[in-house]
XYZ file of C-alpha atoms in Angstrom:
491
model
C 245.865 -75.601 -202.559
C 249.012 -75.097 -200.509
C 249.807 -78.158 -198.387
C 250.343 -76.313 -195.084
C 248.837 -73.043 -193.853
C 250.809 -69.838 -193.357
C 249.154 -69.072 -190.021
C 246.638 -70.488 -187.572
C 243.735 -68.652 -185.926
C 242.245 -69.777 -182.605
C 238.930 -68.160 -181.724
C 236.116 -67.656 -184.198
C 234.270 -64.793 -182.649
C 233.627 -61.811 -184.900
C 237.198 -60.502 -184.641
C 238.813 -63.908 -185.184
C 236.596 -64.713 -188.166
C 237.199 -61.365 -189.830
C 240.953 -61.443 -189.290
C 241.079 -64.930 -190.809
C 239.052 -63.695 -193.805
C 241.324 -60.654 -194.121
C 244.400 -62.902 -194.163
C 242.839 -65.234 -196.745
C 241.820 -62.271 -198.914
C 245.457 -61.121 -198.899
C 246.593 -64.508 -200.274
C 247.570 -66.286 -197.057
C 246.423 -69.804 -196.162
C 244.771 -69.922 -192.748
C 243.959 -72.815 -190.428
C 241.163 -72.102 -187.946
C 240.190 -73.684 -184.639
C 237.642 -72.725 -182.009
C 237.175 -73.673 -178.379
C 235.324 -72.520 -175.303
C 235.853 -73.249 -171.593
C 233.414 -76.147 -172.097
C 235.501 -77.702 -174.822
C 235.112 -77.557 -178.586
C 231.906 -75.777 -179.485
C 230.247 -77.993 -182.066
C 229.515 -76.574 -185.444
C 231.345 -73.247 -185.135
C 234.291 -74.239 -187.329
C 232.090 -75.983 -189.869
C 229.669 -73.070 -190.134
C 232.515 -70.654 -190.730
C 234.388 -72.787 -193.270
C 231.201 -73.616 -195.177
C 229.813 -70.087 -194.801
C 231.916 -66.923 -194.850
C 235.115 -68.909 -195.401
C 233.824 -71.025 -198.283
C 236.020 -71.108 -201.399
C 238.768 -69.234 -199.570
C 242.209 -70.341 -198.393
C 240.791 -71.443 -195.036
C 240.953 -74.864 -193.416
C 238.927 -75.807 -190.350
C 239.948 -78.135 -187.520
C 238.151 -79.421 -184.431
C 241.238 -81.182 -183.062
C 244.026 -78.983 -181.698
C 246.880 -81.363 -182.581
C 245.842 -81.606 -186.236
C 245.307 -77.853 -186.324
C 248.918 -77.251 -185.218
C 250.367 -79.949 -187.486
C 248.812 -78.312 -190.533
C 250.651 -75.007 -190.067
C 253.971 -74.389 -191.802
C 257.088 -74.273 -189.575
C 258.014 -72.111 -187.810
C 254.364 -72.087 -186.836
C 252.533 -68.814 -186.320
C 249.406 -69.234 -184.192
C 247.196 -66.280 -183.340
C 244.653 -66.328 -180.520
C 241.594 -64.091 -180.593
C 240.027 -65.184 -177.332
C 238.912 -63.605 -174.067
C 241.729 -62.054 -172.025
C 242.831 -63.526 -168.718
C 242.740 -67.204 -167.748
C 241.446 -68.410 -171.148
C 244.711 -67.229 -172.747
C 246.824 -69.106 -170.183
C 244.658 -72.215 -170.608
C 245.017 -72.098 -174.385
C 248.794 -71.702 -174.182
C 248.948 -74.695 -171.831
C 246.948 -76.806 -174.285
C 249.112 -75.697 -177.220
C 252.492 -76.350 -175.611
C 252.686 -80.146 -176.188
C 252.357 -79.585 -179.939
C 254.751 -76.649 -180.351
C 258.452 -76.627 -181.216
C 261.311 -74.206 -180.626
C 261.027 -71.225 -182.949
C 257.238 -71.309 -183.174
C 255.323 -68.076 -182.538
C 252.240 -67.692 -180.344
C 250.306 -64.434 -180.815
C 247.739 -62.967 -178.432
C 245.577 -60.483 -180.327
C 243.078 -59.838 -177.521
C 242.987 -56.995 -175.024
C 245.309 -58.636 -172.499
C 246.933 -56.737 -169.667
C 250.515 -55.859 -170.575
C 251.939 -57.458 -167.415
C 250.327 -60.776 -168.386
C 251.947 -60.420 -171.801
C 255.378 -59.874 -170.232
C 254.878 -62.927 -168.001
C 253.758 -65.131 -170.889
C 256.646 -64.005 -173.078
C 259.206 -64.890 -170.387
C 257.521 -68.263 -169.804
C 257.459 -69.253 -173.484
C 260.908 -67.931 -174.330
C 262.350 -70.270 -171.691
C 260.961 -73.084 -173.861
C 262.363 -71.606 -177.066
C 258.960 -70.350 -178.244
C 258.349 -66.743 -179.219
C 255.389 -64.733 -177.969
C 253.749 -61.623 -179.383
C 251.118 -59.542 -177.615
C 249.508 -57.310 -180.181
C 246.903 -54.624 -179.856
C 244.325 -54.513 -182.647
C 242.000 -51.545 -183.082
C 239.277 -51.005 -185.617
C 236.464 -53.271 -184.505
C 234.976 -55.963 -186.691
C 235.133 -53.816 -189.836
C 238.798 -53.045 -189.236
C 239.573 -56.719 -188.648
C 238.073 -57.533 -192.057
C 239.246 -54.571 -194.110
C 242.299 -53.268 -192.243
C 242.990 -52.426 -188.616
C 245.644 -50.593 -186.656
C 247.976 -53.314 -185.361
C 250.408 -52.754 -182.465
C 252.672 -55.809 -181.944
C 255.172 -56.218 -179.133
C 256.919 -59.077 -177.318
C 259.679 -61.369 -178.565
C 261.647 -59.235 -180.988
C 262.914 -62.230 -182.970
C 259.320 -63.104 -183.830
C 258.657 -59.852 -185.693
C 260.343 -60.851 -189.004
C 258.244 -64.050 -188.994
C 254.880 -62.266 -188.817
C 255.751 -58.871 -190.317
C 254.556 -59.638 -193.845
C 251.181 -60.993 -192.723
C 250.498 -58.233 -190.200
C 251.444 -55.359 -192.474
C 249.390 -56.708 -195.378
C 246.206 -57.055 -193.316
C 246.647 -53.676 -191.597
C 244.883 -50.476 -192.568
C 246.812 -48.036 -194.717
C 247.564 -44.417 -193.908
C 246.982 -41.696 -196.490
C 250.604 -42.046 -197.621
C 250.034 -45.773 -198.246
C 252.150 -47.063 -195.372
C 250.615 -49.824 -193.202
C 249.195 -48.910 -189.803
C 251.365 -51.609 -188.275
C 254.933 -51.636 -187.036
C 256.921 -53.182 -184.223
C 256.232 -51.339 -180.958
C 258.787 -52.862 -178.599
C 259.665 -55.815 -176.433
C 257.735 -57.296 -173.527
C 254.259 -55.902 -173.019
C 254.871 -52.744 -175.071
C 252.297 -53.576 -177.743
C 249.504 -54.298 -175.301
C 250.447 -51.279 -173.166
C 250.188 -48.940 -176.148
C 246.840 -50.517 -177.093
C 245.656 -50.046 -173.502
C 246.480 -46.329 -173.650
C 244.821 -46.145 -177.067
C 241.664 -47.507 -175.451
C 241.985 -45.017 -172.596
C 242.179 -42.156 -175.103
C 239.167 -43.704 -176.816
C 237.265 -43.524 -173.509
C 238.239 -39.864 -173.204
C 237.287 -38.986 -176.789
C 233.902 -40.659 -176.483
C 233.198 -38.895 -173.187
C 234.054 -35.373 -174.349
C 231.998 -35.866 -177.529
C 229.096 -37.075 -175.388
C 229.489 -34.007 -173.183
C 229.353 -31.723 -176.236
C 226.187 -33.506 -177.395
C 224.656 -33.069 -173.939
C 225.408 -29.344 -173.893
C 223.759 -28.927 -177.294
C 220.719 -30.916 -176.232
C 220.168 -29.820 -172.625
C 221.528 -26.272 -172.611
C 220.906 -25.066 -176.171
C 217.806 -27.161 -176.835
C 218.950 -28.227 -180.296
C 217.130 -31.034 -182.110
C 218.758 -34.062 -183.735
C 218.850 -32.703 -187.310
C 220.571 -29.570 -185.989
C 223.095 -31.606 -183.997
C 223.716 -33.831 -187.027
C 224.630 -30.785 -189.098
C 226.933 -29.465 -186.372
C 228.847 -32.734 -185.976
C 228.983 -33.096 -189.759
C 230.492 -29.595 -190.034
C 232.953 -30.306 -187.209
C 234.130 -33.368 -189.129
C 235.362 -31.073 -191.888
C 237.717 -29.152 -189.609
C 240.183 -29.632 -186.770
C 237.967 -32.261 -185.131
C 237.817 -34.496 -188.205
C 237.858 -38.062 -186.900
C 236.114 -41.405 -187.010
C 234.276 -40.799 -183.733
C 232.935 -37.393 -184.829
C 231.866 -38.954 -188.131
C 229.889 -41.774 -186.527
C 228.377 -39.343 -184.002
C 226.968 -37.324 -186.911
C 225.534 -40.556 -188.337
C 224.015 -41.568 -184.997
C 222.067 -38.301 -184.855
C 220.132 -39.297 -188.003
C 219.139 -42.838 -186.968
C 215.452 -43.311 -186.172
C 213.604 -46.062 -184.360
C 210.687 -47.946 -185.917
C 208.269 -45.299 -184.649
C 210.160 -42.536 -186.424
C 211.648 -41.088 -183.243
C 215.430 -40.609 -182.805
C 216.893 -43.948 -181.716
C 219.271 -42.181 -179.336
C 216.260 -41.124 -177.256
C 215.428 -44.797 -176.669
C 218.916 -45.911 -175.552
C 219.382 -46.196 -171.784
C 221.972 -43.757 -170.429
C 224.148 -46.459 -168.834
C 227.585 -46.825 -170.466
C 229.290 -50.214 -170.493
C 232.996 -50.922 -170.315
C 235.294 -53.920 -170.697
C 238.082 -52.742 -168.409
C 240.850 -51.326 -170.593
C 240.000 -47.744 -169.648
C 240.125 -48.706 -165.984
C 243.486 -50.435 -166.525
C 244.811 -47.250 -168.129
C 243.842 -45.178 -165.104
C 245.189 -47.741 -162.605
C 248.543 -47.853 -164.379
C 248.654 -44.060 -164.546
C 248.150 -43.971 -160.764
C 250.826 -46.617 -160.219
C 253.301 -44.755 -162.419
C 252.478 -41.269 -161.136
C 251.237 -39.987 -164.493
C 248.399 -37.398 -164.283
C 245.701 -38.897 -166.514
C 242.861 -36.761 -165.233
C 240.656 -36.494 -168.331
C 240.593 -40.228 -168.988
C 240.093 -40.943 -165.285
C 237.034 -38.708 -165.291
C 235.780 -40.459 -168.425
C 236.012 -43.814 -166.639
C 234.339 -42.428 -163.526
C 231.582 -40.935 -165.694
C 230.796 -44.420 -166.991
C 230.771 -45.711 -163.424
C 228.353 -42.980 -162.370
C 226.149 -43.624 -165.393
C 225.685 -47.181 -164.141
C 224.004 -45.845 -160.981
C 220.864 -45.016 -162.960
C 218.274 -45.651 -160.248
C 220.281 -43.706 -157.679
C 220.645 -40.784 -160.078
C 216.893 -40.736 -160.648
C 216.274 -40.549 -156.899
C 218.929 -37.850 -156.493
C 217.318 -35.789 -159.239
C 214.047 -35.858 -157.325
C 215.582 -35.115 -153.940
C 218.204 -32.609 -155.103
C 216.569 -30.738 -157.988
C 218.475 -27.994 -159.800
C 216.721 -24.822 -160.850
C 217.488 -24.583 -164.548
C 218.144 -21.161 -166.031
C 217.222 -20.473 -169.668
C 220.123 -19.923 -172.056
C 219.855 -16.350 -173.325
C 223.126 -15.886 -175.256
C 223.626 -16.448 -178.980
C 223.473 -20.194 -179.713
C 225.607 -20.102 -182.849
C 228.402 -18.301 -181.006
C 228.236 -20.807 -178.180
C 228.359 -23.754 -180.608
C 231.594 -22.272 -181.987
C 232.932 -22.014 -178.439
C 231.906 -25.601 -177.803
C 233.857 -26.767 -180.849
C 236.960 -25.046 -179.482
C 236.415 -26.506 -175.997
C 236.105 -29.998 -177.469
C 239.297 -29.461 -179.455
C 241.110 -28.214 -176.350
C 240.022 -31.242 -174.330
C 241.190 -33.515 -177.126
C 244.604 -31.841 -177.009
C 244.800 -32.530 -173.285
C 243.667 -36.138 -173.668
C 246.439 -36.975 -176.112
C 249.031 -35.031 -174.130
C 248.139 -37.058 -171.033
C 248.018 -40.351 -172.950
C 251.455 -39.899 -174.468
C 252.800 -38.772 -171.097
C 251.730 -42.147 -169.698
C 253.308 -44.007 -172.616
C 256.543 -42.056 -172.093
C 256.500 -42.812 -168.345
C 256.082 -46.549 -168.984
C 258.766 -46.455 -171.675
C 261.245 -45.023 -169.186
C 260.284 -47.594 -166.554
C 260.484 -50.663 -168.791
C 263.199 -49.497 -171.245
C 261.088 -50.297 -174.303
C 262.728 -47.585 -176.457
C 259.400 -46.593 -178.004
C 259.065 -44.279 -180.998
C 256.191 -41.945 -180.111
C 255.804 -40.482 -183.590
C 255.536 -43.991 -184.990
C 252.782 -44.817 -182.488
C 250.799 -41.762 -183.608
C 251.302 -42.858 -187.218
C 249.896 -46.335 -186.485
C 246.721 -44.705 -185.169
C 246.157 -42.579 -188.286
C 244.171 -45.287 -190.066
C 241.953 -48.227 -189.170
C 241.648 -47.597 -185.439
C 238.761 -46.127 -183.474
C 240.633 -42.931 -182.527
C 241.925 -42.209 -186.018
C 241.797 -38.508 -186.786
C 243.495 -35.719 -188.714
C 244.842 -34.634 -185.337
C 247.354 -37.508 -185.198
C 249.452 -36.196 -188.072
C 250.333 -33.176 -185.934
C 251.344 -35.459 -183.055
C 253.525 -37.527 -185.371
C 255.180 -34.348 -186.653
C 255.755 -33.036 -183.114
C 257.633 -36.167 -182.058
C 259.565 -36.332 -185.329
C 260.888 -32.840 -184.629
C 261.502 -33.515 -180.922
C 261.808 -37.277 -180.220
C 262.328 -36.628 -176.492
C 259.480 -34.104 -176.177
C 258.331 -34.442 -172.570
C 254.749 -33.243 -173.130
C 252.821 -32.421 -176.299
C 251.722 -29.097 -174.819
C 255.369 -27.959 -174.945
C 255.483 -28.378 -178.715
C 255.243 -24.999 -180.480
C 252.233 -25.984 -182.577
C 250.224 -27.461 -179.722
C 251.171 -24.612 -177.380
C 249.849 -22.097 -179.917
C 246.688 -24.147 -180.446
C 245.845 -24.384 -176.755
C 246.369 -20.632 -176.327
C 243.966 -19.906 -179.187
C 241.138 -21.969 -177.706
C 241.610 -21.080 -174.034
C 239.043 -18.286 -173.871
C 236.130 -20.159 -175.536
C 237.072 -23.230 -173.479
C 236.744 -21.189 -170.267
C 233.419 -19.743 -171.393
C 231.983 -23.193 -172.045
C 233.067 -24.558 -168.669
C 231.824 -21.482 -166.789
C 228.483 -21.451 -168.583
C 227.795 -25.148 -168.046
C 228.628 -24.860 -164.357
C 226.176 -21.971 -163.951
C 223.481 -23.932 -165.797
C 224.082 -27.229 -164.003
C 225.197 -29.191 -167.093
C 227.829 -31.827 -166.250
C 230.913 -31.882 -168.492
C 233.402 -33.633 -166.164
C 236.127 -34.459 -168.683
C 236.126 -31.127 -170.547
C 236.214 -29.273 -167.218
C 238.853 -31.619 -165.794
C 241.033 -30.966 -168.837
C 240.858 -27.214 -168.169
C 241.929 -27.692 -164.549
C 244.847 -29.873 -165.698
C 245.898 -27.156 -168.151
C 245.838 -24.527 -165.416
C 247.940 -26.736 -163.149
C 250.377 -27.769 -165.876
C 251.228 -24.198 -166.813
C 251.557 -23.021 -163.185
C 255.130 -22.530 -162.030
C 253.828 -22.566 -158.447
C 251.115 -24.760 -156.915
C 249.697 -25.113 -153.385
C 251.550 -28.420 -152.995
C 253.916 -26.626 -150.594
C 251.100 -26.561 -148.023
C 250.444 -30.256 -148.571
C 254.114 -30.984 -147.912
C 254.001 -28.878 -144.739
C 250.918 -30.786 -143.569
C 252.568 -34.142 -144.319
C 255.673 -33.108 -142.439
C 253.588 -31.780 -139.526
C 251.604 -34.966 -138.881
C 253.952 -37.613 -140.238
C 257.503 -36.206 -140.430
C 257.489 -36.960 -144.174
C 260.002 -34.140 -144.865
C 259.983 -31.527 -147.617
C 262.288 -29.816 -150.083
C 263.051 -26.068 -149.929
C 263.039 -23.479 -152.718
C 266.325 -22.075 -151.411
C 268.096 -25.456 -151.428
C 269.119 -27.944 -154.108
C 266.621 -30.522 -155.291
C 266.672 -33.878 -153.473
C 267.723 -32.236 -150.215
C 265.066 -32.971 -147.613
C 264.169 -31.124 -144.427
C 262.020 -31.753 -141.400
C 260.560 -29.179 -139.024
C 259.532 -29.871 -135.426
C 256.429 -27.762 -135.865
C 255.233 -27.654 -132.255
C 258.563 -27.034 -130.526
C 258.707 -23.341 -131.293
C 255.571 -21.451 -132.295
C 257.351 -18.132 -132.721
C 256.955 -17.002 -136.340
C 260.168 -17.061 -138.330
C 262.125 -19.402 -136.065
C 261.209 -22.960 -137.043
C 263.560 -25.697 -135.925
C 264.607 -27.434 -139.131
C 267.184 -30.040 -139.973
C 268.413 -31.563 -143.161
C 267.606 -35.261 -143.350
C 268.413 -38.046 -145.756
C 265.424 -39.148 -147.788
C-alpha cells in the first residue's frame, strides 16, 4: 500500500463516504476523518473503514494531526460537512497542521461569499482554497457527479486529475468537471444550479397536479405520460424519476404519493438564488415562485382552514384530455426554457460583477451528466453559447426563439384553463408573464417612474432624450396639461 494518501476526506456522511469510495475505486489512496460539533464521533471512522471501505485504498483516522500528516504534500483535504460555521471551525482546527501550498476543498453547499472570504483568508497564509459545487446526490457521489470547482486558480492543477476521474461523463466521454473560475464562482454556479432544480421540480409538480386535479388521471396513466415525455424534448433525470414515482405503491397497495404530506422541504440554496437575484437586479421570477410555493406548502394547517372558508366551485373539464395533455407538455417545455434563460441571466450578471470570466457553454456541458438537472435540453444551451459566447439571454438565440414561438399558444391555453378551473400553477404562469414582459418593447414602468418622481423627486429618463439623462418635474406647480415644469438633473 502507498505510504501516504493522495487526498484526505473530512466528513463521513453519505456524500463524504461515497466520494471517498469513488476516489478509492479510481485508484487513489484516501485518508478519512470525521468530526461533529461535539468532537470526534466514536465509531464512525471504524465502521466505514471496516465496512464499505474494507479492502480499499482507504485509511481511517480519529486524530486530526495524524490524518493530515498521512497525506502526500502538497496536501489536498476535502471537507464534506455542513455549510456555515462548521466549515470555519474545521478550517481553524486544520490550520496548525497545514503548510504553504496545501489545498483545502469545501465540497458542501456553502454560500459563495463565504467561499470568497475563506479563499482570501487562506491565501494570505499561502494555502489554496477551492469551493466546489457537487451535484448528483449520493449515487452521483459514488458513481460520478457533476463537479463545479472554483477558488484559488493555482490549486486546480493539483486536484484536476482526481476531480475529473471521479466526475460523471457526458455522452461524448468528457468529464462533467472543469474549472469554473476564481473566488466563489464554483459555489455560485452550483447555487444557481440548485435554483434551476427548484424551478424544474416545481413545474413538473404543477404538471402532475393539473393531470390529477383537472383531468382526473390515475397514477398508471400519469406514469405513461411522464414516461412518454422522457422520450422527447423533456427528456431528463427529473422527468424519469417522476415517471418511476408514479408506479411506487405503499404496503397497502395504494400509490405511495397519496400518503406523502404535501409540505415541501428546502435547505436554503433556492432561497439564496432568489436573494442574490434580487440583490443583482436579475429577474428570476420562475425560481422565486418555486421557492415561494414551497413556503406556502409549509402552511398546511392554514391552507386547510382557507379551503373550508374560501371554497372554490370546481367546474368539470369538458375538452379533449389527450389534446390538453399535449398542450401541457408544451407548457412545461416553455417554462423550462424560461427557467434556464433566467438562471443563465443571473450567472451572467454575477460574472460581470465579479469578473470571473465564466464560460457559459462549459457550464451547460458540466450539467449534461451526473447532476440532478441533467437533460437533453442542455446540449442546445451549450451550442447556443458556443455560437454566441456573449449571448445576453437564451431567448435571443435563434433556436430558443423559434422554440418558444412554437409552444406559445398551447402554453397560453394551459394557463388560461387552469386559472378558470382554480388549479394553481404559479411557476408555469409566472414564466408566461415573464415572457410577455421580456418581449415587450414598451412596459408600464413609465407610470411607475412618474409616480416615483411625483412623491419622491426620484427623476426619470425621457424617450426623446439620450439615455442616462435624468429629469424631474414639479408636478403640482402647473396642472395645465402639456406644460409641465421640467429640468434636467444629474443622477
